[in-house]
mmCIF file of C-alpha atoms in Angstrom:
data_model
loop_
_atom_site.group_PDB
_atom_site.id
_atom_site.type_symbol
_atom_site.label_atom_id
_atom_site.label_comp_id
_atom_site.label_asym_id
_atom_site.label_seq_id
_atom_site.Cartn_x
_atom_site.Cartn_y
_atom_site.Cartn_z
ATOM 1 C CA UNK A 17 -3.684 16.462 28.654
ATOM 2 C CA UNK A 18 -7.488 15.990 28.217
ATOM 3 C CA UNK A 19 -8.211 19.184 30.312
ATOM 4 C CA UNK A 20 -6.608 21.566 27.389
ATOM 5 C CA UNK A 21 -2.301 21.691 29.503
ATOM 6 C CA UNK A 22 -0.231 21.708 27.092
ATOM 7 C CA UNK A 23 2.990 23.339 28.021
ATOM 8 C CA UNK A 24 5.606 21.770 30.696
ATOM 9 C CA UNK A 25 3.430 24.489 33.477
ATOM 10 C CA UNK A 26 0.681 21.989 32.825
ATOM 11 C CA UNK A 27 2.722 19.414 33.988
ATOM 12 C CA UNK A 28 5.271 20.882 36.665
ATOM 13 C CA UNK A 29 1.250 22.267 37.850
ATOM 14 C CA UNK A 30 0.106 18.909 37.953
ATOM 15 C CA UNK A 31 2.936 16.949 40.180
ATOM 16 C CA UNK A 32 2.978 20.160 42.201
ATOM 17 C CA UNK A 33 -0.712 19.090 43.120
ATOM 18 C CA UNK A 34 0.038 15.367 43.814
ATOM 19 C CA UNK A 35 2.797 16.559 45.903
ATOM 20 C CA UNK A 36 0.556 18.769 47.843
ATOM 21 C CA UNK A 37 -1.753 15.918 48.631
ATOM 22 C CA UNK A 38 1.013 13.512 49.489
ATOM 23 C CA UNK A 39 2.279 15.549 51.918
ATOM 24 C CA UNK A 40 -0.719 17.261 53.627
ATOM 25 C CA UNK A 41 -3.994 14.915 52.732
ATOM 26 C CA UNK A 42 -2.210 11.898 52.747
ATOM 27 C CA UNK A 43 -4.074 11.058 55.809
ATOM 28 C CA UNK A 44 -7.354 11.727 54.406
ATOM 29 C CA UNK A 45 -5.987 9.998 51.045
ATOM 30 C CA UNK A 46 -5.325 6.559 52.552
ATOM 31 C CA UNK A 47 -8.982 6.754 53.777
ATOM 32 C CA UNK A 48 -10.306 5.979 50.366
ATOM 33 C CA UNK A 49 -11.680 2.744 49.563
ATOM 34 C CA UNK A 50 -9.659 0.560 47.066
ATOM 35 C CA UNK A 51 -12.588 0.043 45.181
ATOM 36 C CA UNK A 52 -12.792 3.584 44.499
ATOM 37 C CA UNK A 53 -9.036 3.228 43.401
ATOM 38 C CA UNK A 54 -9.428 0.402 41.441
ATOM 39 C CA UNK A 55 -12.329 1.978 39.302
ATOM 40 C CA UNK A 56 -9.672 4.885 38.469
ATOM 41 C CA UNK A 57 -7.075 2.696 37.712
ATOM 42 C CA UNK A 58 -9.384 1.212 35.491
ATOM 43 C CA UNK A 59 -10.201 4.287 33.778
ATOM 44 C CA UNK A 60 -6.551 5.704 33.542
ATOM 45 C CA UNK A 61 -5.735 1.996 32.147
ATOM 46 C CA UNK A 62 -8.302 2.503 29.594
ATOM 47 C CA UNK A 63 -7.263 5.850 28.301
ATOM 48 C CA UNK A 64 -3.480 4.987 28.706
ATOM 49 C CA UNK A 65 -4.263 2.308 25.979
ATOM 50 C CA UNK A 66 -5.434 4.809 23.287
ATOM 51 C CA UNK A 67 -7.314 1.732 21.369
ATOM 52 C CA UNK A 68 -8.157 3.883 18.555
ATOM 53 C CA UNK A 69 -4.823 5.187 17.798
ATOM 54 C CA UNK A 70 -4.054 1.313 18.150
ATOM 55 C CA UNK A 71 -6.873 0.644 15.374
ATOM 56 C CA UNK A 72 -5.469 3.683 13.186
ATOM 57 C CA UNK A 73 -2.083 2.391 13.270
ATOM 58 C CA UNK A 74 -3.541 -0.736 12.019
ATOM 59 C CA UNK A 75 -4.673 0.965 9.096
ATOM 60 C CA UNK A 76 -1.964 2.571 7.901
ATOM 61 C CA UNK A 77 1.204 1.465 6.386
ATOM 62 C CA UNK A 78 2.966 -1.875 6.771
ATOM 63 C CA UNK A 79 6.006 -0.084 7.947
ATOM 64 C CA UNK A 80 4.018 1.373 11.487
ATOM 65 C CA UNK A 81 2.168 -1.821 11.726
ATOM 66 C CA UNK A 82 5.515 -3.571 12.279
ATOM 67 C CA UNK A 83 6.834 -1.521 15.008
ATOM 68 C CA UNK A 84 3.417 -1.477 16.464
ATOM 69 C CA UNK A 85 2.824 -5.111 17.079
ATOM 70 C CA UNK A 86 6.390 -6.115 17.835
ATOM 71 C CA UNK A 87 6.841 -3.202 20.408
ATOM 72 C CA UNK A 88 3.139 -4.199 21.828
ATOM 73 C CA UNK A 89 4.451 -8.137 22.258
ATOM 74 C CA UNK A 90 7.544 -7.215 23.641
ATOM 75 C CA UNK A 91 6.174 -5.048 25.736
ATOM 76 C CA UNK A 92 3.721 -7.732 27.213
ATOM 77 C CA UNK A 93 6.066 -10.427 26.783
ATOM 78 C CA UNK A 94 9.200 -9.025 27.860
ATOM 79 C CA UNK A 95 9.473 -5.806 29.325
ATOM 80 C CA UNK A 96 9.016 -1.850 28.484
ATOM 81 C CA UNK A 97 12.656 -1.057 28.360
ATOM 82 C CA UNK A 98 13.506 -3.293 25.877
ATOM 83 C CA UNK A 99 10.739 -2.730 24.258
ATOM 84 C CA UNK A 100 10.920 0.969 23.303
ATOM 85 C CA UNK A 101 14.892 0.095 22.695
ATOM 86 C CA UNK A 102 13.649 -2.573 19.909
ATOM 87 C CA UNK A 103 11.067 -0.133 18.779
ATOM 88 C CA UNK A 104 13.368 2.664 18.284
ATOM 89 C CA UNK A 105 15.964 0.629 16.383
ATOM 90 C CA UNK A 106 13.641 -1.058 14.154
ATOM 91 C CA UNK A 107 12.197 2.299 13.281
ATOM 92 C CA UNK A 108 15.169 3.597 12.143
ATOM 93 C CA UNK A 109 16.003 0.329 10.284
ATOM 94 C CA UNK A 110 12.801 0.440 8.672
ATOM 95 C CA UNK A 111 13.292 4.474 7.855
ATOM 96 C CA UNK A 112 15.996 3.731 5.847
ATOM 97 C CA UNK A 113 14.617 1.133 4.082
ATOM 98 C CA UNK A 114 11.567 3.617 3.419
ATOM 99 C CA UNK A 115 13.952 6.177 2.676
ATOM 100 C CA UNK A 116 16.214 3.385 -0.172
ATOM 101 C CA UNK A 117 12.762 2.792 -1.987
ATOM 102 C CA UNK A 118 11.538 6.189 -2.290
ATOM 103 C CA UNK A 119 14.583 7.764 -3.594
ATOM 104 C CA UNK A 120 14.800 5.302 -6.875
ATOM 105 C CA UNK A 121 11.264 6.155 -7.694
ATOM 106 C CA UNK A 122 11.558 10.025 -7.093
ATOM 107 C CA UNK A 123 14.176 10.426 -9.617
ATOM 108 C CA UNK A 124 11.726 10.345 -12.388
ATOM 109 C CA UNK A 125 8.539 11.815 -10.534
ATOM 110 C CA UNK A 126 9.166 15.240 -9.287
ATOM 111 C CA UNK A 127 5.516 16.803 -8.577
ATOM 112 C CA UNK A 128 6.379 20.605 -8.409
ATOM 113 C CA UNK A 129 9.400 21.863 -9.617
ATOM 114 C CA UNK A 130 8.950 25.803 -8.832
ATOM 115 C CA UNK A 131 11.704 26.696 -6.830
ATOM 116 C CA UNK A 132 10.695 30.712 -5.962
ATOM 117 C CA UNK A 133 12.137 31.116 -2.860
ATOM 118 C CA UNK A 134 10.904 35.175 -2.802
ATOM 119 C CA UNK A 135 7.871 35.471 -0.949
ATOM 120 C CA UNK A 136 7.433 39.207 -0.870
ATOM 121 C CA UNK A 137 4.715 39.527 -3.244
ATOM 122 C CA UNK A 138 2.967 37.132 -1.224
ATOM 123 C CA UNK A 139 -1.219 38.645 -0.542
ATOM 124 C CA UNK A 140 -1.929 40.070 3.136
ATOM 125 C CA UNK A 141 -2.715 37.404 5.756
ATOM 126 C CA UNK A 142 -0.920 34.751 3.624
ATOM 127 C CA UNK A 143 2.388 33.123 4.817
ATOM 128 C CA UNK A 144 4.239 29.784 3.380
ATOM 129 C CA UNK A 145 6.159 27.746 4.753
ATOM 130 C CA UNK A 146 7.570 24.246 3.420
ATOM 131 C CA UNK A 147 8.599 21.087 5.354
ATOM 132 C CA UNK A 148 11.898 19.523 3.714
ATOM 133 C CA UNK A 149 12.129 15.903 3.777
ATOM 134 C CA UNK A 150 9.734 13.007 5.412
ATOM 135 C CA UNK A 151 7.868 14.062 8.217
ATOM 136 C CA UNK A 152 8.621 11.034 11.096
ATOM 137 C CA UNK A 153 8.897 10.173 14.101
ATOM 138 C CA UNK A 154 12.425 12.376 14.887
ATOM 139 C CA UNK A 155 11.344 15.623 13.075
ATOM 140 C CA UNK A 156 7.073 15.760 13.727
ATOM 141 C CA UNK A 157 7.321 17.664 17.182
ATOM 142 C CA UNK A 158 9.177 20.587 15.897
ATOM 143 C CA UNK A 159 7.192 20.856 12.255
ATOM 144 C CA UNK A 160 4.497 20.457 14.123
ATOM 145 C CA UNK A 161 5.493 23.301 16.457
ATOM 146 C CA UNK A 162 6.520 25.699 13.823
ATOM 147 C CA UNK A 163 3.352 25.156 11.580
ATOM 148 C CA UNK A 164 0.802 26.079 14.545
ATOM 149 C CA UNK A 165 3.582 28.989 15.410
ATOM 150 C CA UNK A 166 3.609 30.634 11.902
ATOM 151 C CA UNK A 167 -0.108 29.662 11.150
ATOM 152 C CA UNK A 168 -1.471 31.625 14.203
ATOM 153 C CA UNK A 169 -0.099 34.579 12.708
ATOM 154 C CA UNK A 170 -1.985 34.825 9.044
ATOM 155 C CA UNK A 171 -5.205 34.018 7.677
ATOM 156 C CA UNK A 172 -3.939 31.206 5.259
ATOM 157 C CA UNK A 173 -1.280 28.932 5.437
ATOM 158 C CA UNK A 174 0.421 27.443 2.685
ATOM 159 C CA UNK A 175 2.228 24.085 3.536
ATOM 160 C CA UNK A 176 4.381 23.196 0.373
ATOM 161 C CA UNK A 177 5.570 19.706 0.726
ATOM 162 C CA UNK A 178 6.711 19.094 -2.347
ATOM 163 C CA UNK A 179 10.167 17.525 -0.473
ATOM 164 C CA UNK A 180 7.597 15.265 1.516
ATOM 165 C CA UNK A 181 8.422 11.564 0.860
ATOM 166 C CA UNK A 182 6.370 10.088 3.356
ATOM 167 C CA UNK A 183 5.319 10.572 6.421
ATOM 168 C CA UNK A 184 4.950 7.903 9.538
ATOM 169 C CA UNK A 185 1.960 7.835 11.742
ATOM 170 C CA UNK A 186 3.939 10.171 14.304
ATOM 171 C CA UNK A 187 4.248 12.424 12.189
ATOM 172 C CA UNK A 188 0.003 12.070 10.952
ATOM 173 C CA UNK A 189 -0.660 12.483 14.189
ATOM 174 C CA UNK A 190 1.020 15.662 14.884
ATOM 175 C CA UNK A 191 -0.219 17.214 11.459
ATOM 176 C CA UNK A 192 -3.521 16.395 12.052
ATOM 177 C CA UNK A 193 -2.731 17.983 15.879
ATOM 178 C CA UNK A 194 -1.886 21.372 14.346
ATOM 179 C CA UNK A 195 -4.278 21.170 11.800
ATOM 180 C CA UNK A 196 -6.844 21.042 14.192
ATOM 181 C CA UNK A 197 -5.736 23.556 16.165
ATOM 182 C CA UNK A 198 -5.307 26.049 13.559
ATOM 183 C CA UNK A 199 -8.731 24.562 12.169
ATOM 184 C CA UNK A 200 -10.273 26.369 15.467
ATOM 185 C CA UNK A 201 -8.446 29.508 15.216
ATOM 186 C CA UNK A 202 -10.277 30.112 11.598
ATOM 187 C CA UNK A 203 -6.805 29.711 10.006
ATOM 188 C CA UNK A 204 -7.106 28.378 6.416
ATOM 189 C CA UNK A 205 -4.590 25.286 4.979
ATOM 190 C CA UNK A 206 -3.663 24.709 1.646
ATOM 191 C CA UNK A 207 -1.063 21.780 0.895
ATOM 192 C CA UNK A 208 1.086 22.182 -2.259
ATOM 193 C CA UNK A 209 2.919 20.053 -4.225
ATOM 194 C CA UNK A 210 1.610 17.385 -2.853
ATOM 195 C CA UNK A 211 1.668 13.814 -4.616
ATOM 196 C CA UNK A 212 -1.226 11.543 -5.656
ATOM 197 C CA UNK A 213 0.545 8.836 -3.496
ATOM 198 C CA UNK A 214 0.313 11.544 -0.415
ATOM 199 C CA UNK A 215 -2.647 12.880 -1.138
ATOM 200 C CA UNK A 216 -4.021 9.181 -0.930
ATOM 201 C CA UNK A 217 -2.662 8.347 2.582
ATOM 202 C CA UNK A 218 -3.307 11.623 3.636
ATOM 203 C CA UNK A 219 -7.253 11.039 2.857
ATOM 204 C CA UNK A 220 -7.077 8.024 4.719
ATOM 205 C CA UNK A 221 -5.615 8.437 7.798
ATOM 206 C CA UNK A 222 -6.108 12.436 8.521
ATOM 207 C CA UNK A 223 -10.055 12.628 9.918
ATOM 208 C CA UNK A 224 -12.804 13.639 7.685
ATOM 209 C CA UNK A 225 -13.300 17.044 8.963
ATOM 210 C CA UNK A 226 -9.458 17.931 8.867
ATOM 211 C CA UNK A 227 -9.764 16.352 5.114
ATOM 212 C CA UNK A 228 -12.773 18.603 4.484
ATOM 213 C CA UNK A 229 -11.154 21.654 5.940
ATOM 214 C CA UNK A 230 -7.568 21.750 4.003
ATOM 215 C CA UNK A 231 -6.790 22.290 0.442
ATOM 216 C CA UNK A 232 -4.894 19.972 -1.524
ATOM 217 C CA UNK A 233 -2.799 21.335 -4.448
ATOM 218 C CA UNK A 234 -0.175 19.309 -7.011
ATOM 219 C CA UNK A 235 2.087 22.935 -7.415
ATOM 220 C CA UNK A 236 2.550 25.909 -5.237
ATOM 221 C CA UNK A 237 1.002 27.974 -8.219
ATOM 222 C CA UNK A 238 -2.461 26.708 -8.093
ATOM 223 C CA UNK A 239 -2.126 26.722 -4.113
ATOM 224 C CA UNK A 240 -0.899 30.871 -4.304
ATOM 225 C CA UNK A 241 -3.907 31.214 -6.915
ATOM 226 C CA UNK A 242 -6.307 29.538 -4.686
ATOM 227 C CA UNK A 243 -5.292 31.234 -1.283
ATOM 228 C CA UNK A 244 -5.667 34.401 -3.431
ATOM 229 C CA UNK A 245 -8.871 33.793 -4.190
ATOM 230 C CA UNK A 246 -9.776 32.977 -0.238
ATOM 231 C CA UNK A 247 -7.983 35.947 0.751
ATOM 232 C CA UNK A 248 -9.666 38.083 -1.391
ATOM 233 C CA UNK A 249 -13.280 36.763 -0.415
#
């Protein structure tokens, strides 16, 4: 929500509200003008639309631009029902595919092969934590979730994401989410094992100051030396 509600209070808060007015200012309600309603469904039109996620999408990957354009059609066209229900099982058809192409090349290029799993001897105020897999549509929420929950709780985050294949623009758009938020709360990123591929559509789509404020590293050993040295300073 644009006024900072986050949590399902915001929203059980919010139809509480329009109930309220239904059922005791609904007299007062009807009073309005519809050109005064017509102005607000105007605006709520307008930032229902999201035009520049619209225009990001476009940028990115032919995969997203698919399901963008042939939900948006359908949904026009058709209706929303069968829209999302296209949507959803074209994404997943095109996951797979994703998924099929990435795993011949990634036999040969592993990017960081340290497998420590002991953080103990980790510095003070620095935690790790590492994201297995492609971050999409079906798994963003919850990394995103656990990122800002662990992240809130130390001074530097390391993100290893060396198991990262790829990640959809759901999944950009709730990194770039937490990032942001833990961006606010002074919390510094670092990003390891992360591959010149990623790196590159990372640096496009994230936003310049979340590029400018994370740390991109190719192993977890330069990322550990560098959140040492931020640590320590």
């Amino acid at each position: 929500m644009k006024n900072g509600g986050r949590t399902p209070i915001a929203g059980i808060a919010h139809a509480i509200t329009l109930l309220l007015i239904m059922l005791f200012l609904g007299k007062w309600a009807k009073l309005i003008p519809m050109s005064c309603l017509a102005g607000i469904l105007i605006i709520v039109a307008y930032n229902m639309s999201e035009w520049r996620s619209f225009a990001s999408i476009l940028k990115g990957s032919v995969f997203d631009i698919i399901v963008l354009l042939t939900t948006f059609i359908l949904t026009v066209l058709v209706d929303l029902t069968v829209a999302i229900e296209v949507g959803v099982v074209l994404s997943a058809i095109l996951f797979m595919k994703r998924m099929s192409d990435i795993s011949e090349k990634r036999i040969n290029n592993i990017v960081d092969t340290d497998l420590i799993e002991d953080y103990s001897q980790l510095p003070k105020g620095v935690s790790v934590y590492e994201i297995s897999g492609p971050l999409f549509f079906a798994s963003a929420r919850r990394y995103s979730e656990v990122i800002q929950e662990i992240g809130e709780s130390c001074n530097t985050l390391i993100l290893r994401m060396r198991h990262v294949s790829f990640i959809d623009e759901t999944g950009m758009k709730n990194l770039q989410s937490s990032l942001k938020i833990l961006q606010k709360k002074g919390v510094k990123v670092i990003l390891s094992g992360v591959s010149s591929q990623l790196k590159n559509d990372l640096e496009k789509r994230l936003s310049p100051k979340v590029i400018d404020y994370i740390d991109m590293e190719d192993s977890f050993e330069k990322a550990l030396d560098y959140a040492k040295v931020t640590s320590a300073s």
